[in-house]
Short mmCIF file of C-alpha atoms in Angstrom, two decimals:
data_model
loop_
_atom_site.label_atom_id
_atom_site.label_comp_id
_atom_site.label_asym_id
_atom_site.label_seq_id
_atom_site.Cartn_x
_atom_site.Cartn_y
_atom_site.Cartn_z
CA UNK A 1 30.77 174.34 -58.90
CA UNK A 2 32.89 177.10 -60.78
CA UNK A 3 35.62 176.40 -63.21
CA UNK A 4 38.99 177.39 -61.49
CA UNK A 5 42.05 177.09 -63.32
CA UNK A 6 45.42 177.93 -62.24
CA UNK A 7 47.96 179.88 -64.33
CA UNK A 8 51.81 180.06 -62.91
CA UNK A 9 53.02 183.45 -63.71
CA UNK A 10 55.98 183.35 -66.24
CA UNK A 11 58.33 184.49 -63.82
CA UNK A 12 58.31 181.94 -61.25
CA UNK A 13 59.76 178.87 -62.56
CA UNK A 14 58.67 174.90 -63.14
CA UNK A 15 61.78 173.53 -62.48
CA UNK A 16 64.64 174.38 -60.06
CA UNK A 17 67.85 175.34 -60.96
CA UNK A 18 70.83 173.70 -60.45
CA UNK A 19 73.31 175.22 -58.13
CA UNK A 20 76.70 176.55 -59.53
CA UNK A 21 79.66 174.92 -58.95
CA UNK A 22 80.99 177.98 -57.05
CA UNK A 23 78.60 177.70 -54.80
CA UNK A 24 78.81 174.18 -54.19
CA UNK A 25 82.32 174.49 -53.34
CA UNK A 26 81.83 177.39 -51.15
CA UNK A 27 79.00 175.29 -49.25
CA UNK A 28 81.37 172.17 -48.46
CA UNK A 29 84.55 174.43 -47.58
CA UNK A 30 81.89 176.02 -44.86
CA UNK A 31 80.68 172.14 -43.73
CA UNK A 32 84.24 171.08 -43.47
CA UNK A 33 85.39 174.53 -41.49
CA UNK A 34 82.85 173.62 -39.27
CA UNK A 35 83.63 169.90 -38.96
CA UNK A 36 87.18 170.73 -38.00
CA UNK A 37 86.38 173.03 -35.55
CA UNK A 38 84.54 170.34 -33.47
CA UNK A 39 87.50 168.37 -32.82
CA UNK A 40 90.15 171.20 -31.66
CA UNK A 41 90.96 171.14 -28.38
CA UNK A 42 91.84 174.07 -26.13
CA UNK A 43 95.38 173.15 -24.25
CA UNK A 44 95.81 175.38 -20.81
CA UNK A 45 99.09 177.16 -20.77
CA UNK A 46 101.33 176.20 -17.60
CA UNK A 47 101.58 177.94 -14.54
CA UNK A 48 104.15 180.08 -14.40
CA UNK A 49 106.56 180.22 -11.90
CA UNK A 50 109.20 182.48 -9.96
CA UNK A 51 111.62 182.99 -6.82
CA UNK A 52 109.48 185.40 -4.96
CA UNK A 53 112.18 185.70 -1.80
CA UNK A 54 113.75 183.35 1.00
CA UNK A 55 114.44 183.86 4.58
CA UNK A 56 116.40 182.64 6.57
CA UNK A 57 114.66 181.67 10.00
CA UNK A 58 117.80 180.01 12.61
CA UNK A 59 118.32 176.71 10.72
CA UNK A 60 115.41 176.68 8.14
CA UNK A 61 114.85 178.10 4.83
CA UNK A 62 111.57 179.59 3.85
CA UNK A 63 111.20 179.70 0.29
CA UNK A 64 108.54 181.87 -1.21
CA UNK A 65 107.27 180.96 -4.73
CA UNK A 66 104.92 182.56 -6.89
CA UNK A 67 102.85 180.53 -9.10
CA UNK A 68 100.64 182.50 -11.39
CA UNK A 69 97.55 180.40 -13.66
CA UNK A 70 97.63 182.12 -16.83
CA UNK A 71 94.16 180.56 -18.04
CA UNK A 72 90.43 181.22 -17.37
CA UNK A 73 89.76 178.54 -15.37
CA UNK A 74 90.51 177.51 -11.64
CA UNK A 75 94.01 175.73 -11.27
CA UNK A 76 94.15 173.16 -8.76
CA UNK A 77 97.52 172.43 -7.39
CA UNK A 78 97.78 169.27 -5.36
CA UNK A 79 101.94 169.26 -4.66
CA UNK A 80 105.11 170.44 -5.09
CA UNK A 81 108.43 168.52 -5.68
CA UNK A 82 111.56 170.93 -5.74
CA UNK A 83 114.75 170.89 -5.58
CA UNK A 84 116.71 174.33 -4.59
CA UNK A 85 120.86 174.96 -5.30
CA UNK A 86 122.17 177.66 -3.75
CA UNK A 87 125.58 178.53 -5.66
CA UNK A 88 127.32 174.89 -5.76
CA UNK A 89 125.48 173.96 -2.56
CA UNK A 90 122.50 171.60 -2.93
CA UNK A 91 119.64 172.10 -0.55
CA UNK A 92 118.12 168.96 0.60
CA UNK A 93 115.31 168.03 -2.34
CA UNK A 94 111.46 167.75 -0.48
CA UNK A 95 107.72 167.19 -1.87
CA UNK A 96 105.29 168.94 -0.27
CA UNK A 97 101.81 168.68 -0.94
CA UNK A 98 99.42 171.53 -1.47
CA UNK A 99 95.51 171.14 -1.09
CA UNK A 100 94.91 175.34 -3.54
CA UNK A 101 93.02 176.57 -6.21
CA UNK A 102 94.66 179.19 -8.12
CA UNK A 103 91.27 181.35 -9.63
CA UNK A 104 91.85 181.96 -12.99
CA UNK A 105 93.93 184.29 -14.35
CA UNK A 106 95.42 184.76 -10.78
CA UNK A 107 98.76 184.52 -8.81
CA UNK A 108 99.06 183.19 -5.32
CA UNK A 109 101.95 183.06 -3.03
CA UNK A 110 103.12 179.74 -1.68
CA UNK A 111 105.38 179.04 1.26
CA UNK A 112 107.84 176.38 1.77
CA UNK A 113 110.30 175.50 4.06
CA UNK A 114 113.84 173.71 3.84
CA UNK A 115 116.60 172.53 6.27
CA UNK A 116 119.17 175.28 6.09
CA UNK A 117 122.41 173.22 6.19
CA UNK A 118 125.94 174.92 7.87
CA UNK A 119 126.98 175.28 4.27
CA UNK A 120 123.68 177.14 3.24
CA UNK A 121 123.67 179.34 6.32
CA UNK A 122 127.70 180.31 5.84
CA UNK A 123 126.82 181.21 1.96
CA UNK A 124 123.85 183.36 2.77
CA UNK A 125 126.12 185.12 5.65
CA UNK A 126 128.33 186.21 3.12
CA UNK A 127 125.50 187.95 1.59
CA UNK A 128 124.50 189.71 4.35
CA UNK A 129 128.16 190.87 5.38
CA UNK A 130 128.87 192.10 1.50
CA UNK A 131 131.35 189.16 0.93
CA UNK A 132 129.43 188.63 -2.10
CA UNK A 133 127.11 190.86 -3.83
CA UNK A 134 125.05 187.69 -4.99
CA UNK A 135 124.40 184.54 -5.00
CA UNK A 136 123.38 181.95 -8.12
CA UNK A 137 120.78 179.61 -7.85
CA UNK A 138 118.45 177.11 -9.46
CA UNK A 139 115.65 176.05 -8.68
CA UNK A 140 114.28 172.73 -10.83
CA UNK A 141 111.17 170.54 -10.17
CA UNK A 142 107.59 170.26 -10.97
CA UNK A 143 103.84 171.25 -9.69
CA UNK A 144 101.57 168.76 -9.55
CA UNK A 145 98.46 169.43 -10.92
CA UNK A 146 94.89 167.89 -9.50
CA UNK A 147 93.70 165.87 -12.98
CA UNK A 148 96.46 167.01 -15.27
CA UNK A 149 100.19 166.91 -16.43
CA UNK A 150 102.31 167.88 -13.90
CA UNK A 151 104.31 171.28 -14.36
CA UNK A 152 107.72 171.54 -15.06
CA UNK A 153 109.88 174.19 -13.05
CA UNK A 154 113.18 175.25 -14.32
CA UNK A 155 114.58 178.69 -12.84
CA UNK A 156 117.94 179.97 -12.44
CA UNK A 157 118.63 183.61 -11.65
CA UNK A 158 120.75 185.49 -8.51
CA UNK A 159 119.67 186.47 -5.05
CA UNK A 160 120.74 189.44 -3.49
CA UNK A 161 120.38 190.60 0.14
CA UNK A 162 117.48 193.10 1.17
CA UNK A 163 118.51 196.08 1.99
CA UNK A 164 118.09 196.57 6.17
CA UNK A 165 116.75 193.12 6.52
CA UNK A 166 119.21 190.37 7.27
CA UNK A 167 118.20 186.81 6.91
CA UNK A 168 115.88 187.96 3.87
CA UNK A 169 117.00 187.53 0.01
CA UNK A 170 115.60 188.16 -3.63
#
């Protein structure tokens, strides 16, 4: 047998060195950045909504509503409850429900249709004979959403006739 012996070089060290208190601090500001992280919770934004048009059709109103998913996944919408005033007039309040999924970051169209009362139908004739060159409305209610909140709607704003088209308003 030979007779080995084993040096350590003077420049690695016997003992290990304590770490600073900078770096210590450093380490657990990283472990509890990442710790909070972990419980944040990415909240979808609402669908937004808007008065796309309505026509007239005899003694129905078709109301055309744009609903537009603002986030990067699917929205499923499984109803809508509205309730539509045309100046002073209220137009009878309905649910409807809606079997569509909105692909993300898209807009779809959605059609719905109201009893035109005689009050509703004499208002919107003024429009289209230039007795008024608008007409207020609001438009309040909520989407209901398949497995979430439902969606508030709140919109006021002023149709106006279209130009060569009786019966149609935006």
């Amino acid at each position: 047998m030979s007779d080995a012996t084993c040096t350590i070089p003077e420049s690695i060290p016997t003992t290990a060195r304590r770490p600073s208190p900078g770096t210590i601090a450093s380490l657990l500001a990283t472990l509890l950045f990442l710790a909070a992280c972990g419980s944040v919770q990415v909240r979808s934004a609402p669908p937004g909504t808007d008065l796309d048009g309505l026509v007239l059709e005899g003694d129905t109103l078709v109301l055309r509503l744009l609903v537009d998913n603002r986030n990067d996944v699917p929205l499923a919408l499984a109803g809508a409850r509205l309730r539509l005033t045309l100046d002073s007039i209220e137009v009878e309040a309905r649910e409807w429900p809606l079997d569509l999924v909105i692909g993300p970051r898209n807009r779809e169209a959605i059609v719905l249709r109201l009893p035109a009362s005689g009050a509703v139908q004499g208002t919107l004739a003024e429009l289209d004979e230039g007795r008024r060159a608008s007409l207020p409305y609001s438009l309040v209610g909520e989407l209901r959403i398949a497995d979430k909140r439902d969606a508030k709607i709140d919109r006021t704003g002023f149709l106006h006739p279209v130009p060569g088209r009786p019966g149609r308003y935006r």
